[in-house]
Amino acid sequence: GQNIDQPTEMTATEGAIVQINCTYQTSGFNGLFWYQQHAGEAPTFLSYNVLDGLEEKGRFSSFLSRSKGYSYLLLKELQMKDSASYLCAVSDNQGGKLIFGQGTELSVKP
Amino acid sequence: GAGVSQSPSNKVTEKGKDVELRCDPISGHTALYWYRQSLGQGLEFLIYFQGNSAPDKSGLPSDRFSAERTGGSVSTLTIQRTQQEDSAVYLCASSHRQGPVGEQYFGPGTRLTVT
């Protein structure tokens, strides 16, 4: 079956670093995506990993281990505007449809 | 440039009525996806169109749901005989990659409420 797990909620302090984990079990794998979704808005693309390792993009980094079925999103120098839901999604090998986890609601406190 | 647009933004309908939701993808994007997001839930894949290929309908929850894409651009998702459990935000996304993987750009969604 298809299963993607991530924590439901996380809280962190402004200026700190937070790591959001995602584990997956899917029938196919053609890459892992992270999206950010502010309340009432559309998801926006953050990162894409298809090979093992770390991808860095400014304050955000994403890591993938295909053998472990594991990824994390690392957010540095947290800002209040980073409060949002972070969605982990896997692209299966059937045309690129995304299988999403339930999302992690991140609250950044002053 | 213009992003993915969806209409209406909100739709309230009575149980048993049919509804049509519209999606205008980004110009030139060959792939179009429909997802729905129920309250407190993750996004659930519904259907996928890629160029002139037969659509992937594997995510449609019942035969009350159907979708079409005319001229490789605009798509309409139709829900017949709506039920209360159909209440959700329906999101459309498009992608420009020809291959199986591509960054998907999401529209703002249509919030459907079935009373």
PDB file of C-alpha atoms in Angstrom:
ATOM      1  CA  GLY A   1       0.000   0.000   0.000  1.00  0.00           C
ATOM      2  CA  GLN A   2       0.864   3.654  -0.029  1.00  0.00           C
ATOM      3  CA  ASN A   3       1.737   5.288   3.265  1.00  0.00           C
ATOM      4  CA  ILE A   4       3.410   8.565   4.119  1.00  0.00           C
ATOM      5  CA  ASP A   5       3.898   9.561   7.749  1.00  0.00           C
ATOM      6  CA  GLN A   6       4.859  12.887   9.233  1.00  0.00           C
ATOM      7  CA  PRO A   7       4.214  14.476  12.634  1.00  0.00           C
ATOM      8  CA  THR A   8       0.907  16.267  12.944  1.00  0.00           C
ATOM      9  CA  GLU A   9       2.169  19.332  14.782  1.00  0.00           C
ATOM     10  CA  MET A  10       5.442  20.968  15.759  1.00  0.00           C
ATOM     11  CA  THR A  11       6.298  24.140  17.635  1.00  0.00           C
ATOM     12  CA  ALA A  12       9.569  26.055  17.392  1.00  0.00           C
ATOM     13  CA  THR A  13      10.995  29.418  18.391  1.00  0.00           C
ATOM     14  CA  GLU A  14      11.763  32.301  16.089  1.00  0.00           C
ATOM     15  CA  GLY A  15      15.410  32.203  15.004  1.00  0.00           C
ATOM     16  CA  ALA A  16      15.800  28.515  15.802  1.00  0.00           C
ATOM     17  CA  ILE A  17      16.178  25.456  13.564  1.00  0.00           C
ATOM     18  CA  VAL A  18      13.479  22.838  13.099  1.00  0.00           C
ATOM     19  CA  GLN A  19      13.545  19.458  11.352  1.00  0.00           C
ATOM     20  CA  ILE A  20      10.337  17.921   9.999  1.00  0.00           C
ATOM     21  CA  ASN A  21      10.610  14.204   9.316  1.00  0.00           C
ATOM     22  CA  CYS A  22       8.759  12.140   6.740  1.00  0.00           C
ATOM     23  CA  THR A  23       8.785   8.393   6.223  1.00  0.00           C
ATOM     24  CA  TYR A  24       7.210   6.713   3.237  1.00  0.00           C
ATOM     25  CA  GLN A  25       6.239   3.317   1.880  1.00  0.00           C
ATOM     26  CA  THR A  26       5.042   3.470  -1.713  1.00  0.00           C
ATOM     27  CA  SER A  27       4.751   0.984  -4.543  1.00  0.00           C
ATOM     28  CA  GLY A  28       6.843   3.207  -6.782  1.00  0.00           C
ATOM     29  CA  PHE A  29       9.221   6.086  -6.261  1.00  0.00           C
ATOM     30  CA  ASN A  30      10.083   8.861  -8.646  1.00  0.00           C
ATOM     31  CA  GLY A  31      11.035  11.606  -6.238  1.00  0.00           C
ATOM     32  CA  LEU A  32       9.975  13.262  -3.003  1.00  0.00           C
ATOM     33  CA  PHE A  33       8.541  16.763  -2.744  1.00  0.00           C
ATOM     34  CA  TRP A  34       8.047  19.191   0.097  1.00  0.00           C
ATOM     35  CA  TYR A  35       5.334  21.824  -0.157  1.00  0.00           C
ATOM     36  CA  GLN A  36       4.403  24.703   2.141  1.00  0.00           C
ATOM     37  CA  GLN A  37       0.763  25.582   2.666  1.00  0.00           C
ATOM     38  CA  HIS A  38      -0.397  28.630   4.586  1.00  0.00           C
ATOM     39  CA  ALA A  39      -3.910  28.469   5.987  1.00  0.00           C
ATOM     40  CA  GLY A  40      -6.495  28.993   3.274  1.00  0.00           C
ATOM     41  CA  GLU A  41      -3.909  29.111   0.506  1.00  0.00           C
ATOM     42  CA  ALA A  42      -2.632  26.760  -2.181  1.00  0.00           C
ATOM     43  CA  PRO A  43       0.431  24.607  -1.533  1.00  0.00           C
ATOM     44  CA  THR A  44       3.661  26.071  -2.900  1.00  0.00           C
ATOM     45  CA  PHE A  45       6.703  24.051  -3.941  1.00  0.00           C
ATOM     46  CA  LEU A  46       9.721  24.037  -1.625  1.00  0.00           C
ATOM     47  CA  SER A  47      12.015  21.218  -2.685  1.00  0.00           C
ATOM     48  CA  TYR A  48      12.471  18.030  -4.677  1.00  0.00           C
ATOM     49  CA  ASN A  49      14.791  15.092  -3.977  1.00  0.00           C
ATOM     50  CA  VAL A  50      15.216  12.054  -6.187  1.00  0.00           C
ATOM     51  CA  LEU A  51      18.782  11.062  -5.254  1.00  0.00           C
ATOM     52  CA  ASP A  52      20.086  10.376  -1.769  1.00  0.00           C
ATOM     53  CA  GLY A  53      21.567  13.334   0.022  1.00  0.00           C
ATOM     54  CA  LEU A  54      20.945  16.897   0.990  1.00  0.00           C
ATOM     55  CA  GLU A  55      19.535  19.640  -1.225  1.00  0.00           C
ATOM     56  CA  GLU A  56      20.017  23.154   0.126  1.00  0.00           C
ATOM     57  CA  LYS A  57      18.023  26.173  -0.926  1.00  0.00           C
ATOM     58  CA  GLY A  58      18.540  29.237   1.221  1.00  0.00           C
ATOM     59  CA  ARG A  59      17.096  28.735   4.701  1.00  0.00           C
ATOM     60  CA  PHE A  60      15.471  25.470   3.639  1.00  0.00           C
ATOM     61  CA  SER A  61      17.196  22.118   3.091  1.00  0.00           C
ATOM     62  CA  SER A  62      15.762  18.715   2.302  1.00  0.00           C
ATOM     63  CA  PHE A  63      17.340  15.312   2.781  1.00  0.00           C
ATOM     64  CA  LEU A  64      16.494  11.941   1.273  1.00  0.00           C
ATOM     65  CA  SER A  65      17.481   8.361   2.051  1.00  0.00           C
ATOM     66  CA  ARG A  66      15.783   6.047  -0.419  1.00  0.00           C
ATOM     67  CA  SER A  67      17.006   2.887   1.305  1.00  0.00           C
ATOM     68  CA  LYS A  68      15.384   3.998   4.549  1.00  0.00           C
ATOM     69  CA  GLY A  69      12.279   5.526   2.978  1.00  0.00           C
ATOM     70  CA  TYR A  70      13.039   8.687   4.885  1.00  0.00           C
ATOM     71  CA  SER A  71      13.236  12.393   4.255  1.00  0.00           C
ATOM     72  CA  TYR A  72      13.434  15.520   6.326  1.00  0.00           C
ATOM     73  CA  LEU A  73      12.920  19.215   5.753  1.00  0.00           C
ATOM     74  CA  LEU A  74      15.242  21.495   7.704  1.00  0.00           C
ATOM     75  CA  LEU A  75      14.254  25.091   8.288  1.00  0.00           C
ATOM     76  CA  LYS A  76      16.914  27.447   9.627  1.00  0.00           C
ATOM     77  CA  GLU A  77      16.650  30.937  11.139  1.00  0.00           C
ATOM     78  CA  LEU A  78      12.935  30.491  11.631  1.00  0.00           C
ATOM     79  CA  GLN A  79      10.690  33.460  10.990  1.00  0.00           C
ATOM     80  CA  MET A  80       7.112  34.013  12.086  1.00  0.00           C
ATOM     81  CA  LYS A  81       6.002  33.757   8.453  1.00  0.00           C
ATOM     82  CA  ASP A  82       7.258  30.151   8.410  1.00  0.00           C
ATOM     83  CA  SER A  83       4.212  29.182  10.466  1.00  0.00           C
ATOM     84  CA  ALA A  84       2.359  26.943   8.015  1.00  0.00           C
ATOM     85  CA  SER A  85       1.603  23.357   7.147  1.00  0.00           C
ATOM     86  CA  TYR A  86       4.463  21.430   5.517  1.00  0.00           C
ATOM     87  CA  LEU A  87       3.422  18.650   3.175  1.00  0.00           C
ATOM     88  CA  CYS A  88       5.600  15.687   2.257  1.00  0.00           C
ATOM     89  CA  ALA A  89       4.648  14.038  -1.035  1.00  0.00           C
ATOM     90  CA  VAL A  90       6.004  11.177  -3.101  1.00  0.00           C
ATOM     91  CA  SER A  91       5.720  10.969  -6.864  1.00  0.00           C
ATOM     92  CA  ASP A  92       4.965   7.420  -7.825  1.00  0.00           C
ATOM     93  CA  ASN A  93       6.123   6.000 -11.143  1.00  0.00           C
ATOM     94  CA  GLN A  94       2.744   6.286 -12.808  1.00  0.00           C
ATOM     95  CA  GLY A  95       2.650   9.642 -14.441  1.00  0.00           C
ATOM     96  CA  GLY A  96       3.753  11.891 -11.649  1.00  0.00           C
ATOM     97  CA  LYS A  97       0.687  12.013  -9.422  1.00  0.00           C
ATOM     98  CA  LEU A  98       1.655  12.957  -5.901  1.00  0.00           C
ATOM     99  CA  ILE A  99       0.823  10.928  -2.807  1.00  0.00           C
ATOM    100  CA  PHE A 100       0.683  13.278   0.155  1.00  0.00           C
ATOM    101  CA  GLY A 101       1.201  12.850   3.854  1.00  0.00           C
ATOM    102  CA  GLN A 102      -1.257  14.555   6.174  1.00  0.00           C
ATOM    103  CA  GLY A 103       1.015  17.530   6.672  1.00  0.00           C
ATOM    104  CA  THR A 104       2.878  18.933   9.661  1.00  0.00           C
ATOM    105  CA  GLU A 105       1.442  22.095  11.190  1.00  0.00           C
ATOM    106  CA  LEU A 106       4.406  24.213  12.287  1.00  0.00           C
ATOM    107  CA  SER A 107       3.872  27.044  14.758  1.00  0.00           C
ATOM    108  CA  VAL A 108       6.713  29.524  15.188  1.00  0.00           C
ATOM    109  CA  LYS A 109       6.595  31.370  18.516  1.00  0.00           C
ATOM    110  CA  PRO A 110       8.378  34.641  19.346  1.00  0.00           C
TER     111      PRO A 110
ATOM    112  CA  GLY B   1       2.770  35.475 -15.145  1.00  0.00           C
ATOM    113  CA  ALA B   2      -0.674  34.010 -14.636  1.00  0.00           C
ATOM    114  CA  GLY B   3      -0.875  31.024 -12.347  1.00  0.00           C
ATOM    115  CA  VAL B   4      -3.423  28.236 -12.128  1.00  0.00           C
ATOM    116  CA  SER B   5      -6.913  29.612 -11.668  1.00  0.00           C
ATOM    117  CA  GLN B   6     -10.003  27.861 -10.375  1.00  0.00           C
ATOM    118  CA  SER B   7     -13.652  28.780 -10.224  1.00  0.00           C
ATOM    119  CA  PRO B   8     -15.752  29.197  -8.287  1.00  0.00           C
ATOM    120  CA  SER B   9     -13.703  29.906  -5.188  1.00  0.00           C
ATOM    121  CA  ASN B  10     -16.568  28.804  -2.984  1.00  0.00           C
ATOM    122  CA  LYS B  11     -19.596  26.646  -3.751  1.00  0.00           C
ATOM    123  CA  VAL B  12     -22.431  25.745  -1.430  1.00  0.00           C
ATOM    124  CA  THR B  13     -24.843  23.164  -2.768  1.00  0.00           C
ATOM    125  CA  GLU B  14     -27.638  20.985  -1.496  1.00  0.00           C
ATOM    126  CA  LYS B  15     -27.194  17.267  -1.117  1.00  0.00           C
ATOM    127  CA  GLY B  16     -28.179  15.485  -4.316  1.00  0.00           C
ATOM    128  CA  LYS B  17     -27.344  18.358  -6.670  1.00  0.00           C
ATOM    129  CA  ASP B  18     -24.653  18.209  -9.352  1.00  0.00           C
ATOM    130  CA  VAL B  19     -21.692  20.608  -9.312  1.00  0.00           C
ATOM    131  CA  GLU B  20     -19.023  21.576 -11.825  1.00  0.00           C
ATOM    132  CA  LEU B  21     -15.632  22.899 -10.804  1.00  0.00           C
ATOM    133  CA  ARG B  22     -13.358  24.560 -13.317  1.00  0.00           C
ATOM    134  CA  CYS B  23      -9.571  24.726 -13.613  1.00  0.00           C
ATOM    135  CA  ASP B  24      -7.483  26.873 -15.965  1.00  0.00           C
ATOM    136  CA  PRO B  25      -3.904  25.589 -15.925  1.00  0.00           C
ATOM    137  CA  ILE B  26      -0.789  27.601 -16.651  1.00  0.00           C
ATOM    138  CA  SER B  27      -0.468  28.112 -20.398  1.00  0.00           C
ATOM    139  CA  GLY B  28       1.750  25.483 -21.988  1.00  0.00           C
ATOM    140  CA  HIS B  29       1.539  23.040 -19.105  1.00  0.00           C
ATOM    141  CA  THR B  30       0.773  19.602 -20.476  1.00  0.00           C
ATOM    142  CA  ALA B  31      -0.085  17.835 -17.236  1.00  0.00           C
ATOM    143  CA  LEU B  32      -3.117  18.655 -15.080  1.00  0.00           C
ATOM    144  CA  TYR B  33      -4.042  17.122 -11.734  1.00  0.00           C
ATOM    145  CA  TRP B  34      -7.062  17.257  -9.434  1.00  0.00           C
ATOM    146  CA  TYR B  35      -6.734  16.701  -5.693  1.00  0.00           C
ATOM    147  CA  ARG B  36      -9.073  17.230  -2.794  1.00  0.00           C
ATOM    148  CA  GLN B  37      -8.293  18.227   0.753  1.00  0.00           C
ATOM    149  CA  SER B  38     -10.786  17.445   3.470  1.00  0.00           C
ATOM    150  CA  LEU B  39     -10.660  19.261   6.797  1.00  0.00           C
ATOM    151  CA  GLY B  40      -7.585  18.166   8.725  1.00  0.00           C
ATOM    152  CA  GLN B  41      -6.559  15.730   6.024  1.00  0.00           C
ATOM    153  CA  GLY B  42      -3.761  15.591   3.501  1.00  0.00           C
ATOM    154  CA  LEU B  43      -4.273  16.078  -0.198  1.00  0.00           C
ATOM    155  CA  GLU B  44      -5.911  13.128  -1.928  1.00  0.00           C
ATOM    156  CA  PHE B  45      -5.193  12.480  -5.612  1.00  0.00           C
ATOM    157  CA  LEU B  46      -8.278  12.266  -7.817  1.00  0.00           C
ATOM    158  CA  ILE B  47      -7.360  12.302 -11.518  1.00  0.00           C
ATOM    159  CA  TYR B  48      -4.472  13.192 -13.833  1.00  0.00           C
ATOM    160  CA  PHE B  49      -4.356  14.304 -17.469  1.00  0.00           C
ATOM    161  CA  GLN B  50      -1.163  14.250 -19.546  1.00  0.00           C
ATOM    162  CA  GLY B  51      -1.344  15.574 -23.069  1.00  0.00           C
ATOM    163  CA  ASN B  52      -3.496  13.392 -25.307  1.00  0.00           C
ATOM    164  CA  SER B  53      -3.038  10.254 -23.231  1.00  0.00           C
ATOM    165  CA  ALA B  54      -5.920   8.555 -21.475  1.00  0.00           C
ATOM    166  CA  PRO B  55      -6.398  10.132 -18.044  1.00  0.00           C
ATOM    167  CA  ASP B  56      -5.386   8.335 -14.860  1.00  0.00           C
ATOM    168  CA  LYS B  57      -8.695   8.078 -12.986  1.00  0.00           C
ATOM    169  CA  SER B  58      -7.414   5.791 -10.258  1.00  0.00           C
ATOM    170  CA  GLY B  59      -8.098   8.273  -7.455  1.00  0.00           C
ATOM    171  CA  LEU B  60     -11.742   9.036  -8.200  1.00  0.00           C
ATOM    172  CA  PRO B  61     -13.699   7.885  -5.125  1.00  0.00           C
ATOM    173  CA  SER B  62     -16.874   6.848  -6.914  1.00  0.00           C
ATOM    174  CA  ASP B  63     -18.606   6.906 -10.287  1.00  0.00           C
ATOM    175  CA  ARG B  64     -20.316  10.135  -9.240  1.00  0.00           C
ATOM    176  CA  PHE B  65     -17.019  11.873  -9.965  1.00  0.00           C
ATOM    177  CA  SER B  66     -15.829  12.582 -13.495  1.00  0.00           C
ATOM    178  CA  ALA B  67     -13.503  15.036 -15.176  1.00  0.00           C
ATOM    179  CA  GLU B  68     -12.660  16.155 -18.649  1.00  0.00           C
ATOM    180  CA  ARG B  69     -10.024  18.337 -20.208  1.00  0.00           C
ATOM    181  CA  THR B  70     -10.944  20.118 -23.402  1.00  0.00           C
ATOM    182  CA  GLY B  71      -8.339  21.080 -25.993  1.00  0.00           C
ATOM    183  CA  GLY B  72      -5.532  20.143 -23.670  1.00  0.00           C
ATOM    184  CA  SER B  73      -6.197  23.174 -21.505  1.00  0.00           C
ATOM    185  CA  VAL B  74      -9.230  23.876 -19.304  1.00  0.00           C
ATOM    186  CA  SER B  75     -10.512  21.054 -17.121  1.00  0.00           C
ATOM    187  CA  THR B  76     -13.870  20.528 -15.447  1.00  0.00           C
ATOM    188  CA  LEU B  77     -14.452  18.244 -12.462  1.00  0.00           C
ATOM    189  CA  THR B  78     -18.076  17.173 -12.139  1.00  0.00           C
ATOM    190  CA  ILE B  79     -19.620  15.672  -9.039  1.00  0.00           C
ATOM    191  CA  GLN B  80     -23.078  14.220  -9.502  1.00  0.00           C
ATOM    192  CA  ARG B  81     -25.644  13.723  -6.740  1.00  0.00           C
ATOM    193  CA  THR B  82     -23.386  15.386  -4.185  1.00  0.00           C
ATOM    194  CA  GLN B  83     -23.142  13.931  -0.696  1.00  0.00           C
ATOM    195  CA  GLN B  84     -22.069  15.629   2.531  1.00  0.00           C
ATOM    196  CA  GLU B  85     -18.818  13.671   2.544  1.00  0.00           C
ATOM    197  CA  ASP B  86     -17.904  15.410  -0.722  1.00  0.00           C
ATOM    198  CA  SER B  87     -17.402  18.640   1.231  1.00  0.00           C
ATOM    199  CA  ALA B  88     -13.738  19.563   0.832  1.00  0.00           C
ATOM    200  CA  VAL B  89     -11.375  21.938  -0.927  1.00  0.00           C
ATOM    201  CA  TYR B  90     -10.785  20.783  -4.490  1.00  0.00           C
ATOM    202  CA  LEU B  91      -7.337  21.741  -5.763  1.00  0.00           C
ATOM    203  CA  CYS B  92      -6.104  21.717  -9.307  1.00  0.00           C
ATOM    204  CA  ALA B  93      -2.416  21.665 -10.253  1.00  0.00           C
ATOM    205  CA  SER B  94      -0.508  21.787 -13.518  1.00  0.00           C
ATOM    206  CA  SER B  95       2.985  20.840 -14.539  1.00  0.00           C
ATOM    207  CA  HIS B  96       5.184  21.639 -17.526  1.00  0.00           C
ATOM    208  CA  ARG B  97       7.442  18.604 -17.541  1.00  0.00           C
ATOM    209  CA  GLN B  98       6.956  16.044 -20.275  1.00  0.00           C
ATOM    210  CA  GLY B  99       8.428  13.314 -18.127  1.00  0.00           C
ATOM    211  CA  PRO B 100       6.799  11.565 -15.207  1.00  0.00           C
ATOM    212  CA  VAL B 101       8.011  14.016 -12.612  1.00  0.00           C
ATOM    213  CA  GLY B 102       7.554  17.717 -12.521  1.00  0.00           C
ATOM    214  CA  GLU B 103       6.991  20.477 -10.035  1.00  0.00           C
ATOM    215  CA  GLN B 104       3.263  20.973  -9.708  1.00  0.00           C
ATOM    216  CA  TYR B 105       1.792  24.468  -9.465  1.00  0.00           C
ATOM    217  CA  PHE B 106      -1.418  24.587  -7.483  1.00  0.00           C
ATOM    218  CA  GLY B 107      -4.444  26.785  -7.925  1.00  0.00           C
ATOM    219  CA  PRO B 108      -6.222  28.450  -4.982  1.00  0.00           C
ATOM    220  CA  GLY B 109      -8.853  25.723  -4.821  1.00  0.00           C
ATOM    221  CA  THR B 110     -12.635  25.559  -4.749  1.00  0.00           C
ATOM    222  CA  ARG B 111     -14.182  25.126  -1.304  1.00  0.00           C
ATOM    223  CA  LEU B 112     -17.238  22.899  -1.744  1.00  0.00           C
ATOM    224  CA  THR B 113     -19.808  22.674   1.015  1.00  0.00           C
ATOM    225  CA  VAL B 114     -22.664  20.206   0.669  1.00  0.00           C
ATOM    226  CA  THR B 115     -25.580  20.925   2.989  1.00  0.00           C
TER     227      THR B 115
END
